[in-house]
Coordinates of N, CA and C in Angstrom, one line a residue:
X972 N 0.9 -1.2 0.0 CA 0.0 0.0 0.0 C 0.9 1.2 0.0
X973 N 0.4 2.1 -1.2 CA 1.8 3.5 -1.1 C 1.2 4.9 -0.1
X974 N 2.2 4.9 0.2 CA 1.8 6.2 1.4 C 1.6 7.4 0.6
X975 N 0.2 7.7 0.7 CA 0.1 9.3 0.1 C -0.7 9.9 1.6
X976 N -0.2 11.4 1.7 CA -0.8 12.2 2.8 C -2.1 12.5 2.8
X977 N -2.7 12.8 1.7 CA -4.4 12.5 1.1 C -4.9 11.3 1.7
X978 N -4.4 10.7 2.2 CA -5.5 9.3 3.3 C -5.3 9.6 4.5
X979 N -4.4 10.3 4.8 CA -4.4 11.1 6.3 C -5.7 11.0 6.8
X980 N -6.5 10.5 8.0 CA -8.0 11.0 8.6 C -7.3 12.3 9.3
X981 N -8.5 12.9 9.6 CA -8.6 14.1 10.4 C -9.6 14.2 11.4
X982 N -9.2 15.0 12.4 CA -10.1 14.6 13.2 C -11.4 15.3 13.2
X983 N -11.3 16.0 11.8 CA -12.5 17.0 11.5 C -13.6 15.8 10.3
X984 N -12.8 14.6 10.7 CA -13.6 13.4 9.7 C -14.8 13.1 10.8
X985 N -15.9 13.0 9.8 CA -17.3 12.5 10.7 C -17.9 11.0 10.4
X986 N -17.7 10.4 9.0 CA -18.2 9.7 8.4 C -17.5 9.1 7.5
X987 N -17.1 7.4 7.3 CA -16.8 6.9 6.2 C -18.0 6.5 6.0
X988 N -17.7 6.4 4.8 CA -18.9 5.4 3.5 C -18.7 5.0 2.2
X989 N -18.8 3.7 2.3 CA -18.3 2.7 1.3 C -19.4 3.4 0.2
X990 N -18.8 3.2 -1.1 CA -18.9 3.7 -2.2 C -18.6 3.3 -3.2
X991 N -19.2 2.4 -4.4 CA -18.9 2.5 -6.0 C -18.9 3.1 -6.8
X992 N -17.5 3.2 -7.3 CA -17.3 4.7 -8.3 C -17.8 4.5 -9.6
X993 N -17.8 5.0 -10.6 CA -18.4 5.1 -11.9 C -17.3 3.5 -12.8
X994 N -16.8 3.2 -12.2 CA -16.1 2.0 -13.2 C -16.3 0.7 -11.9
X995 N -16.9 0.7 -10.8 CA -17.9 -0.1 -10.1 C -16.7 -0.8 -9.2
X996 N -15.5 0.0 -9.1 CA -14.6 0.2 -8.1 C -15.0 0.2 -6.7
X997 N -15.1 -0.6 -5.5 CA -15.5 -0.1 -3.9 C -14.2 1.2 -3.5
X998 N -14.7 2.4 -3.6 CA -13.8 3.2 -2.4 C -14.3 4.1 -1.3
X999 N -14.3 5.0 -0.9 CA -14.4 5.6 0.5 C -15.2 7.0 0.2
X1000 N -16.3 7.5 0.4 CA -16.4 8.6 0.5 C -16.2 8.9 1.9
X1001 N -15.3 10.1 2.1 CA -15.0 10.9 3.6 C -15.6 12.0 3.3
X1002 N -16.6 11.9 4.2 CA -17.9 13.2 4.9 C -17.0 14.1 6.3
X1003 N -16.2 15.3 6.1 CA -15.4 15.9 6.9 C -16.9 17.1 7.6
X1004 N -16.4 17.9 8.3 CA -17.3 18.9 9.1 C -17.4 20.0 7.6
X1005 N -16.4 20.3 6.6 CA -16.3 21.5 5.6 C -16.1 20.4 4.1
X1006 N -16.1 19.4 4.0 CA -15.8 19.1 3.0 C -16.2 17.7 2.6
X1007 N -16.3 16.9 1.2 CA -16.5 15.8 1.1 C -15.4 14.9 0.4
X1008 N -14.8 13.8 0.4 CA -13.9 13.3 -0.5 C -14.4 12.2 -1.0
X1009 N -14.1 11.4 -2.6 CA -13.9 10.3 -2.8 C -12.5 9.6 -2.5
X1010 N -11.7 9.0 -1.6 CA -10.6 8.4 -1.8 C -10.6 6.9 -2.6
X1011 N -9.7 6.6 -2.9 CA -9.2 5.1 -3.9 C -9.5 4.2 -3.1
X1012 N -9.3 4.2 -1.7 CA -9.1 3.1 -1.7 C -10.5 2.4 -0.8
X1013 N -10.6 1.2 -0.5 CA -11.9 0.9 0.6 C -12.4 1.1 2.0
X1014 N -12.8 1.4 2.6 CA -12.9 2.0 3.9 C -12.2 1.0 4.8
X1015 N -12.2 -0.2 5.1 CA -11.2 -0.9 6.1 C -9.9 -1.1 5.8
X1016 N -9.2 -0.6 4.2 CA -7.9 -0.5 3.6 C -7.2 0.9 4.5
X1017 N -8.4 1.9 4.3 CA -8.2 3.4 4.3 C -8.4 3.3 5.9
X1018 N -8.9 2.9 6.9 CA -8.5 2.6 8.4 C -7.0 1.9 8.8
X1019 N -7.1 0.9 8.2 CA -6.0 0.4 8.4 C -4.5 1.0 8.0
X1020 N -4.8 1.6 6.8 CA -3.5 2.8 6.9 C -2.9 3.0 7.8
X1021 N -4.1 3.9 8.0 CA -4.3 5.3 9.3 C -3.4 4.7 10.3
X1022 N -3.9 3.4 10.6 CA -3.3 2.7 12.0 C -1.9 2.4 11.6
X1023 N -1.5 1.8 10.4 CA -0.3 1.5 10.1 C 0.5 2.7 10.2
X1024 N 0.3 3.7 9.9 CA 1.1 4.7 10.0 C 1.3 5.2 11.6
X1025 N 0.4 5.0 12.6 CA 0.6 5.2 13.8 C 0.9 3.8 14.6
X1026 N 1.8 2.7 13.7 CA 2.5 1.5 14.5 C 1.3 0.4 14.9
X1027 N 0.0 0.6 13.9 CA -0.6 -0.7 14.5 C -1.4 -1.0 13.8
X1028 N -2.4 -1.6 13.3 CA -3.2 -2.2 11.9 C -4.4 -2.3 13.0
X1029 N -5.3 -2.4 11.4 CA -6.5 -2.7 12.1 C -6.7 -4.0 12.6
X1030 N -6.5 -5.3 12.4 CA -6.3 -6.2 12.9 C -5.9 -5.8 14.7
X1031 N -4.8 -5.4 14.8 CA -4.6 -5.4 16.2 C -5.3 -3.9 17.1
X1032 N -5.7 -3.3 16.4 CA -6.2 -2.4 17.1 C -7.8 -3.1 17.5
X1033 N -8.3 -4.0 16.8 CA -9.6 -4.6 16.8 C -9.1 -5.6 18.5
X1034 N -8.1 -6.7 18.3 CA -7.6 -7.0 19.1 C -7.0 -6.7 20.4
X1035 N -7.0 -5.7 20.4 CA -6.8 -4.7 21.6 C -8.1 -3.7 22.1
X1036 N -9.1 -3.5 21.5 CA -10.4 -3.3 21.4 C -11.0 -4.3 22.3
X1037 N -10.8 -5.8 21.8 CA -12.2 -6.8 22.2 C -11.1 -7.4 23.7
X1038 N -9.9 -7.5 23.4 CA -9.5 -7.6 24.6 C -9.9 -6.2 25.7
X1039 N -10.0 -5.3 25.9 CA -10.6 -4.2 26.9 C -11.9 -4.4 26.9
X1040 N -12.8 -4.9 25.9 CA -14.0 -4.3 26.3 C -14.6 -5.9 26.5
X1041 N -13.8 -7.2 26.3 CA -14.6 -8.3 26.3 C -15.4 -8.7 25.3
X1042 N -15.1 -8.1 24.1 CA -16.4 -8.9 23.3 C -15.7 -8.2 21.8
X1043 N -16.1 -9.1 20.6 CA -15.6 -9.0 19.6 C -16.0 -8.4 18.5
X1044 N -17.7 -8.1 18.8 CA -18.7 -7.9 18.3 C -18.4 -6.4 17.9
X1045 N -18.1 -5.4 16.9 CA -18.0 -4.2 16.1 C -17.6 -3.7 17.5
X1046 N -16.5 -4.1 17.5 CA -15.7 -2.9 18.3 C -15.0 -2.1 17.8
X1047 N -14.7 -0.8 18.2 CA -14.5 0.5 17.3 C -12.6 0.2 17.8
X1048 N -12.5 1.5 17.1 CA -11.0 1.4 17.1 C -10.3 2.6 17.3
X1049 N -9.0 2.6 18.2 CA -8.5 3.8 18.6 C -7.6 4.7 16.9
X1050 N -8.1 5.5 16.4 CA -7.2 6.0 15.5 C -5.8 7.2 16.2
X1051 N -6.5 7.3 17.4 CA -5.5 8.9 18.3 C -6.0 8.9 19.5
X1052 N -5.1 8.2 20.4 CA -5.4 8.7 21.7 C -5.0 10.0 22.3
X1053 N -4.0 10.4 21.5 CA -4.1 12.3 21.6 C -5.0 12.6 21.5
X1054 N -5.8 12.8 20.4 CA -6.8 13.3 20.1 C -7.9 12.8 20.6
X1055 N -8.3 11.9 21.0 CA -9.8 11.0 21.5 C -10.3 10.5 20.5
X1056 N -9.3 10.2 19.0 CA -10.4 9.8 17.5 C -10.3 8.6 17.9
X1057 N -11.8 7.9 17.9 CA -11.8 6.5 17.2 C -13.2 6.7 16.7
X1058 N -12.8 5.0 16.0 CA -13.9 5.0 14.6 C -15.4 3.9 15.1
X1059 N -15.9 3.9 14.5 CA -17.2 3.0 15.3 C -17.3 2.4 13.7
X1060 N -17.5 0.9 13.9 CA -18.0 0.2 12.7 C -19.6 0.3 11.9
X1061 N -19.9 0.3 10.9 CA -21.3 0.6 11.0 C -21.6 -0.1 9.6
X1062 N -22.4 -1.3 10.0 CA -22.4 -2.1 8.8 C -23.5 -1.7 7.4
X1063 N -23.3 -1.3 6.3 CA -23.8 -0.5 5.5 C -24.7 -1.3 4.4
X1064 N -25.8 -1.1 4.1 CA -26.5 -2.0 3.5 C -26.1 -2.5 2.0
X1065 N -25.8 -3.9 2.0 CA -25.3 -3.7 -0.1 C -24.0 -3.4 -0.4
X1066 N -23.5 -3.7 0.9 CA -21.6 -3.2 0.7 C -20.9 -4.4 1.9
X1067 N -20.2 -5.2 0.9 CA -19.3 -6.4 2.3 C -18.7 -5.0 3.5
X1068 N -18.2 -3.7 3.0 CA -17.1 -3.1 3.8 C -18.1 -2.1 4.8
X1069 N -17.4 -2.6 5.4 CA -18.5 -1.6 6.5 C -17.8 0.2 6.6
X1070 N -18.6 1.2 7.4 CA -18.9 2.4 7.0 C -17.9 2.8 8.7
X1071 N -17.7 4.1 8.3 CA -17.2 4.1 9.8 C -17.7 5.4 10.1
X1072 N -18.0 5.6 12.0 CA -18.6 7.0 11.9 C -17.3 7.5 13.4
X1073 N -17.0 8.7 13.2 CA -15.7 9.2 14.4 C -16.7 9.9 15.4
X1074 N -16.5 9.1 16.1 CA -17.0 9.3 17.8 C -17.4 10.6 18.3
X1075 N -15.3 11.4 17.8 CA -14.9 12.6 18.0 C -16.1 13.4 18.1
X1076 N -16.4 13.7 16.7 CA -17.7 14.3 15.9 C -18.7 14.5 16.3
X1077 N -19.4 13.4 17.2 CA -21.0 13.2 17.5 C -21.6 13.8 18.5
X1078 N -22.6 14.9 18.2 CA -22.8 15.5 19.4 C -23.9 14.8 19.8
X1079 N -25.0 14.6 19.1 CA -26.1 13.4 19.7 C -27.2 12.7 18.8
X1080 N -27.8 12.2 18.9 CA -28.4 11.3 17.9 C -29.4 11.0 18.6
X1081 N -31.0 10.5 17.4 CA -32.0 10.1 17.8 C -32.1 8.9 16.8
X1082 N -33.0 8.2 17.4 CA -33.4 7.3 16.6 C -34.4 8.1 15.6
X1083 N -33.9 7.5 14.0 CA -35.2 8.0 13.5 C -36.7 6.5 12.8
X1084 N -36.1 5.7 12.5 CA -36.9 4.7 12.1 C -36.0 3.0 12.9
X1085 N -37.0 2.3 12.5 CA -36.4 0.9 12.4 C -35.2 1.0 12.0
X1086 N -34.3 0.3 12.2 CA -33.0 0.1 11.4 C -32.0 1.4 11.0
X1087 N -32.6 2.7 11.4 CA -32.1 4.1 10.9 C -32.1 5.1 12.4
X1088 N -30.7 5.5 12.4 CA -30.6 6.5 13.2 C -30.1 8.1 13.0
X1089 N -30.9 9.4 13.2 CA -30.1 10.1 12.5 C -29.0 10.9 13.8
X1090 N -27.6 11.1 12.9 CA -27.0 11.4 13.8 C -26.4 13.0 13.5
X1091 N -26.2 13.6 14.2 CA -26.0 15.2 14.5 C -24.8 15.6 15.0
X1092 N -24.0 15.9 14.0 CA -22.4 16.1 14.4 C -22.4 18.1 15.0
X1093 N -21.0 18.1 15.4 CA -20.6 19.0 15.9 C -20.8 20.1 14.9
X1094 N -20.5 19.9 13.8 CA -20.5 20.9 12.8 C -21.3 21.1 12.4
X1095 N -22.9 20.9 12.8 CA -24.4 21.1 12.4 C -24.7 19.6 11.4
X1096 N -24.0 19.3 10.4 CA -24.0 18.4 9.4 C -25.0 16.9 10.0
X1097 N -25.5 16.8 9.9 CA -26.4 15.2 10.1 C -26.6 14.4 9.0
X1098 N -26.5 12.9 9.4 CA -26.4 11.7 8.8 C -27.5 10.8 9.2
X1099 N -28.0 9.8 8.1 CA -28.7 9.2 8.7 C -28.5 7.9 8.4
X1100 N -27.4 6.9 9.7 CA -26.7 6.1 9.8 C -27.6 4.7 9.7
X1101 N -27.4 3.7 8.7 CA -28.1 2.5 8.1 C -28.0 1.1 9.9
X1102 N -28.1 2.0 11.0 CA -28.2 0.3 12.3 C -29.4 1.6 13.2
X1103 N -29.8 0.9 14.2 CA -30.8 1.0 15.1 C -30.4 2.6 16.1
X1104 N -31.1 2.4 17.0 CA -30.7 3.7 17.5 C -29.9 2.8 19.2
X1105 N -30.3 1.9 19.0 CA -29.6 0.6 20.4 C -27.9 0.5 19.6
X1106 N -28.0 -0.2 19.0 CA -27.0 -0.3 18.5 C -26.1 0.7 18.4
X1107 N -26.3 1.4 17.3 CA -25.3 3.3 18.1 C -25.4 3.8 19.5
X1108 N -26.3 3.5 20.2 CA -25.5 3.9 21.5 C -24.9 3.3 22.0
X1109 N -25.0 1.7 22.0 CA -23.8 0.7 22.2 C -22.6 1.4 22.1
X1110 N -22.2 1.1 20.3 CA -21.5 1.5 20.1 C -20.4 2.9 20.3
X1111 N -21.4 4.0 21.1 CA -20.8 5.2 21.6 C -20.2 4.6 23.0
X1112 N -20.8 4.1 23.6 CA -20.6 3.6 25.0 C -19.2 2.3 24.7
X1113 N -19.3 1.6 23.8 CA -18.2 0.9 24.2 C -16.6 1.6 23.4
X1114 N -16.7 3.0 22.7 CA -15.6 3.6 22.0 C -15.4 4.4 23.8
X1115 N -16.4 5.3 24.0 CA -16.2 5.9 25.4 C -15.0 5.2 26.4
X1116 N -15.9 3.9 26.5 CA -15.3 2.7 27.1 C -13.7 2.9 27.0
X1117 N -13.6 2.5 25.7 CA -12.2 1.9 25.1 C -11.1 3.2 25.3
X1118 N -11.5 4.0 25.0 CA -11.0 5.4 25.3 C -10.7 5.5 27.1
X1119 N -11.4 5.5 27.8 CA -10.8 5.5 29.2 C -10.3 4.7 29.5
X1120 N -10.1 3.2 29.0 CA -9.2 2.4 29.6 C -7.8 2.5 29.1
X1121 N -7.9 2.8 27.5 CA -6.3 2.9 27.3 C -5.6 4.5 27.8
X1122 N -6.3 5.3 28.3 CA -6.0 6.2 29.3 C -5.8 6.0 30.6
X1123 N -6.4 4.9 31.4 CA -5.5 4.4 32.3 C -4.7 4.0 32.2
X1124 N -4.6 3.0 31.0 CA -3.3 1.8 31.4 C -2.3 3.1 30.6
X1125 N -2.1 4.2 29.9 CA -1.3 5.4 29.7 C -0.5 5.5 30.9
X1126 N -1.7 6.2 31.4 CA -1.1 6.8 33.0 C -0.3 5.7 33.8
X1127 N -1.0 4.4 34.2 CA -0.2 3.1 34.9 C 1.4 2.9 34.3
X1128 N 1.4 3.2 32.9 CA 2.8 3.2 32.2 C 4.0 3.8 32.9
X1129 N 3.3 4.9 33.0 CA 4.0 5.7 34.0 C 4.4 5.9 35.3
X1130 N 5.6 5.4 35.8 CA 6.2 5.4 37.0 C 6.9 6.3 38.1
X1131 N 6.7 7.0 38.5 CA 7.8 7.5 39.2 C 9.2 6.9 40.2
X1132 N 10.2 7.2 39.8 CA 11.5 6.2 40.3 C 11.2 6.6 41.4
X1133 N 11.5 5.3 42.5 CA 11.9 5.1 43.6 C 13.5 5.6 44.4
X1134 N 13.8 6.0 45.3 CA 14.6 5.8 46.1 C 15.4 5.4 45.9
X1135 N 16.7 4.9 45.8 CA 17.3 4.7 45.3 C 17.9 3.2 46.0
X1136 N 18.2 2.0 45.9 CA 18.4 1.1 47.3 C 19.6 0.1 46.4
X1137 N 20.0 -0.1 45.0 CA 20.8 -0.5 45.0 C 21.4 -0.3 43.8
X1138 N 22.6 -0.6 43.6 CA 23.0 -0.1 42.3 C 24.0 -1.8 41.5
X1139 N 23.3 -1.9 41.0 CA 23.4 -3.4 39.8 C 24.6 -3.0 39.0
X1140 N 26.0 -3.6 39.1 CA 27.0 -3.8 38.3 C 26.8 -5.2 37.5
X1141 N 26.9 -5.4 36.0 CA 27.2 -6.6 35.2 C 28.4 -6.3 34.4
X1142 N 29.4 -7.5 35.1 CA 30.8 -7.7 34.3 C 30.7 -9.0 33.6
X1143 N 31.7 -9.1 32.9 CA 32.4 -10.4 32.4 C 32.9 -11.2 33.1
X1144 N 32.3 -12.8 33.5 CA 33.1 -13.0 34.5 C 32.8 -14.3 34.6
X1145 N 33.3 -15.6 35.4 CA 32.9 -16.7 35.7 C 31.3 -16.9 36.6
X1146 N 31.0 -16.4 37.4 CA 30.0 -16.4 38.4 C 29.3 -15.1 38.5
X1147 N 28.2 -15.3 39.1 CA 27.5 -14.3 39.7 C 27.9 -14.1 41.5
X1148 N 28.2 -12.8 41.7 CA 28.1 -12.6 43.3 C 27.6 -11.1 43.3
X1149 N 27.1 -11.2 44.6 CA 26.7 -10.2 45.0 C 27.4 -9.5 46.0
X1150 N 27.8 -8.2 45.9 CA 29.2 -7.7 47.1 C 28.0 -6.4 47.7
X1151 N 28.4 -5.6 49.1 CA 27.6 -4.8 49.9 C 29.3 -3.6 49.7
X1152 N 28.8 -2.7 49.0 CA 30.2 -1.9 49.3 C 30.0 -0.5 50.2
X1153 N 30.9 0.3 49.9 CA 31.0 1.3 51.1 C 30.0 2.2 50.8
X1154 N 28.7 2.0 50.2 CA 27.7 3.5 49.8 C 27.0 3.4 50.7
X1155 N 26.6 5.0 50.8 CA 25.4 4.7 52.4 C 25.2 3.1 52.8
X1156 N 24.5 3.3 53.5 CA 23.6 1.9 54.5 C 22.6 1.5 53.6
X1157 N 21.8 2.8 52.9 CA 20.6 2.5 52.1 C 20.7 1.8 50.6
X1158 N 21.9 2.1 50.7 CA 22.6 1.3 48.8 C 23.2 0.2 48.7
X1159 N 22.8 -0.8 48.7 CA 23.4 -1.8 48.2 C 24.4 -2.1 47.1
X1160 N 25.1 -2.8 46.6 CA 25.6 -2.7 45.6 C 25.8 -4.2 45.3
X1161 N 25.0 -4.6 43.8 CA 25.3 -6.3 43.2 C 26.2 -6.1 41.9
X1162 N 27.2 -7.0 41.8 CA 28.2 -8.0 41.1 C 27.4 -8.9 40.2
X1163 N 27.3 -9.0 39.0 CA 26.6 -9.9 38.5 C 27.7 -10.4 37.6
X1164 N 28.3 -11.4 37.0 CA 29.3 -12.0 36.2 C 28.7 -13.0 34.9
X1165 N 29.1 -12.5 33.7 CA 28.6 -14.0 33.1 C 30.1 -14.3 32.2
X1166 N 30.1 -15.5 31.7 CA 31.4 -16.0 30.9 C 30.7 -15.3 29.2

């Protein structure tokens, strides 16, 4: 897949939607807060970029998804935990590739029919997304979700160093020993040796 900056998402993206172009091609229309795009490629190619380029695919971001939330079932995906972008799956009627809508974006939604929800982005712009009105709130609730947990385990990454209690030398050497030398009382000091 060649890297062009034109697949960049933004966080001003509200909506994927799978799309056949006039030569019956599947690619992506991106519905932005000011603009519309056709891109080339298909909406789960054109996610998985995104990810690839930030060190993780969609595959494993899906798997790091159902691992936090427990369940496998259209779990969304972190595109920027800087930013709070992730994507919600949204299976599109008459297209294997499913549609994607950014969390970011959504200021609130109603159900409008059976099977149809219309949703009301930040930029005034509304959509009216092809699954239930249960279903998208699920799915707000479990991106919400996924979003504060990899925000914790962020923060848990982070340690503050302790005290300081020993200081670990490794030489070259026949054996391992551990020696106590002359540093404070509070410092230990180990000898580690390997051949």
């Amino acid at each position: 897949m060649k890297y062009d900056a034109k697949l960049i998402l933004t966080t001003q993206l509200e909506i994927l939607i799978p799309h056949y172009n006039d030569v019956g091609g599947l690619v992506t229309m991106t519905m932005e807060a000011d603009r519309e795009t056709e891109l080339t490629l298909p909406p789960s190619r054109l996610v998985d970029l995104n990810l690839r380029l930030a060190g993780s695919s969609l595959q494993g971001a899906r798997d790091s998804a159902a691992l936090i939330l427990g369940t496998r079932s259209k779990v969304p995906v972190m595109i920027s935990r800087k930013h709070g972008m992730s994507l919600m799956p949204i299976t599109w009627p008459d297209y294997s590739e499913r549609g994607w809508v950014n969390k970011l974006q959504v200021q609130y939604y109603l159900p409008k029919q059976t099977g149809l929800t219309t949703v009301h982005m930040k930029s005034g712009n509304v959509y009216e997304v092809p699954c239930s009105y249960n279903v998208f709130d699920n799915s707000m609730s479990k991106a919400r979700r996924l979003h504060s947990e990899l925000t914790g385990r962020d923060q848990q990454i982070f340690r503050e160093p302790a005290i300081l209690t020993q200081a670990l030398h490794v030489q070259k050497g026949k054996s391992t020993t551990y020696a106590a030398t002359d540093k404070p009382s509070h410092v230990a000091e180990r000898k580690m040796e390997w051949t």
